Amino acid sequence: MKDLSQCRAEIDEIDSQLLALLEKRIRVAESVAKYKLANSMKVFDETRERAVLDKIGEHSPADVREKLVGTYDGIMNMSKLHQYELKSQTSPKREFFNNAILAGERVPCGFEGKKVGAQGVDGAFSSKAARHMFPGAEIVFFSSWSEIFEALRKGDIDFGVLPVENSTYGSVTDVYRLIMDNDAYIYASLRLPVEHCLLAKHGVSLSDIKEIISHPQAIGQCSEFLESAGISATQTTNTAKAAELVSSSVRSDLAAIASSECAELYGLNILSRGIQNEKHNTTRFAAISRELTIAHGADKISIQFSLAHKEGTLSRILGYFSALGLNLTKIESRPIPKAPFEYRFHLDFNGSMTDEHTFNLICALSDELSDFRFIGNYNEE
């Protein structure tokens, strides 16, 4: 049996030979990229790659066949990544993203005179997030999320603030769908700690309560409290709206799940604080805009895309992010309407379009993938 130092010495010698060959291979890949660019060809050629991998498999010993095929698959992925970076230099998307970066440099320090849309009424968590993200701006309230997007499209508001994810209840898929359907962009995002309270009229005790009303997300986030109390819950459009309804109701057996601020705003009593399932319950809010603007120091990117439902397609795309050291903070799949059992993938990752490698990758993917959507590069508090 060889000792460890001898084995490592042999591996070092093999690696030195591999390094020279891999460098030679990637230089040839540059010529391939130039040819494809000159002839308007895509970087990814599935037929060619399948043939190469099949050939590797045929000439590999059975006991290491899968490992060798996997290694060559990785080598080809890195070769494609290099080709993408070369091809992206002529991407029509370069100007679009550069203009978004320049627009971010021209954003004023304050938001006085700007109008920001939020769903519900004053006291809602959305209004709290909007005031934090846009100090000095006028907050305009709408009864539904879709109305915010409509107002944004018409130019009646400059930004909209909506919840996109909760730390325990997951993504707000309807909001992501509206972002896609309305070609909106994420300008900024905020992680807001959310403490839910049970509010009722003064003089009312918990034993008097027969019904609790609130937004579906708040009801879900407080499911354990509701189950232990044995009280039915009814959905409303907004937590603050629920508090407003309790305040104006003649009923003394009705309570709302809302923020402590709503108790003061609507003259209610706090029967119980912190009734959410998780102590550190947090909701992520996104500020949306009509035009793509990449603010200075933006450190998070959101994209969506769909892929052919074939083995290895998602792994290939994710491999590019891994190769560039881009940390994925979220990956989800969502059904595509009118396309049964086909899915669109949503990715959030740490990165900036001011980084040339990231810029090149996004340009390349936007050219290569038929269904690709860049949602934003933004700061997240």
Steps between C-alpha positions, in 0.01 A plus 500: 500500500632847408535747781306829498793722405580280198136510384490877532823537305351296215182709506705821487685370193174401328345838586792686341442308177124555518545872556692543177241299306205681655655836415553382143138383486359831618709690245349287225158573653571869440531427128173305518332799664625737230371268228159467667481876545586564135235251388227601750511161673407425861775403744315193628480221242315215669559247220876560497529480880298180519723341236818599690370364831381177337846453351664557839266244653578241233875529559489507880539204738163398640596557864585871443284573193247726673771694680697563180190601305407738783851648497487562125154650534646749747792577268260575214287720726803709585589515133150628421529758779818632338327510162205685655730767638651556156161501328350741752735775379269547202173436685221749421418495872826671599366846428176427687683396818759779474220755475341352813829541688529860381140566606588378848784751522254783428247407772460791748574449868145572620153400385307820567237550231489129414185289532524145633215249480418254780213258543245544778466793739731689733651279768551202271845343492524605133455865599765461771740354244419773248570779748829338598615448141384838367525760778330825402292344221120511483345160573198419284279208608330249268253224573689233304849418375385505137382860541853598606641359176230675298582834667869440439435429132297820463766706676269593789764377746880478479545179702293226659585308817372143532576191713685233303607249765453406864765320704256231614212512252704513180468699178202713407462342157225735385733798532777329300244414233389865484863613468544268203165578337556875524869508400586677824840508670617480860664827602580412864395258771463500876483227763250625757453327838129424536339465841132411487264605776142409580292819511145555626282778638577632847325305772498179295693194628638204310220276630247727327651452154308278257663604171839636395560678171823579313695455178556134395877530548455631856250223575750241376782655702287481817351154438628352828341774708170467315499122546574521871232769548248299298373815325405509132682739268355693207710647220510871420702696246744648750603484868440873554166475320407223744578733791293775339206261457514395867511865604191590296306181583221487758612150597685440825598144409719597203880538501772569243854382448702813424794710615526683831496826300148413385382490862592866541375601154157341538446532874524130582637301792782248469375170641819310421838591350735291286245235404688397183634142486863612477650760733723641224223519240619719211338611177701605198353796311597604147480847354400472135551749217409539131858535380807300595723705728810349660592702806858558614618209714220267388590156631210268417370379163168334414435317173241259357527255213353179364683200357428196292376220726809284445762339719784732600360827362464672838827354627681649200368851571568479873854383424579840348406677823710258703801549272483877553462463877151653498307402813138402431274624780177370350388257231139412433299349217156627407246353257465682168135585431360332187800264491409198716791359703745752355681721748671836524793528740558798727853569624627756751876524543760731646662699224536828316470592135805720547703178523610418146468121534146528639410757234626269227312199637168687520545638148577153369206333675260769382613432142518121530179419690176559312307573821729712717396792720736727694299625800752725668835571659436681825594565860333299776481642851 
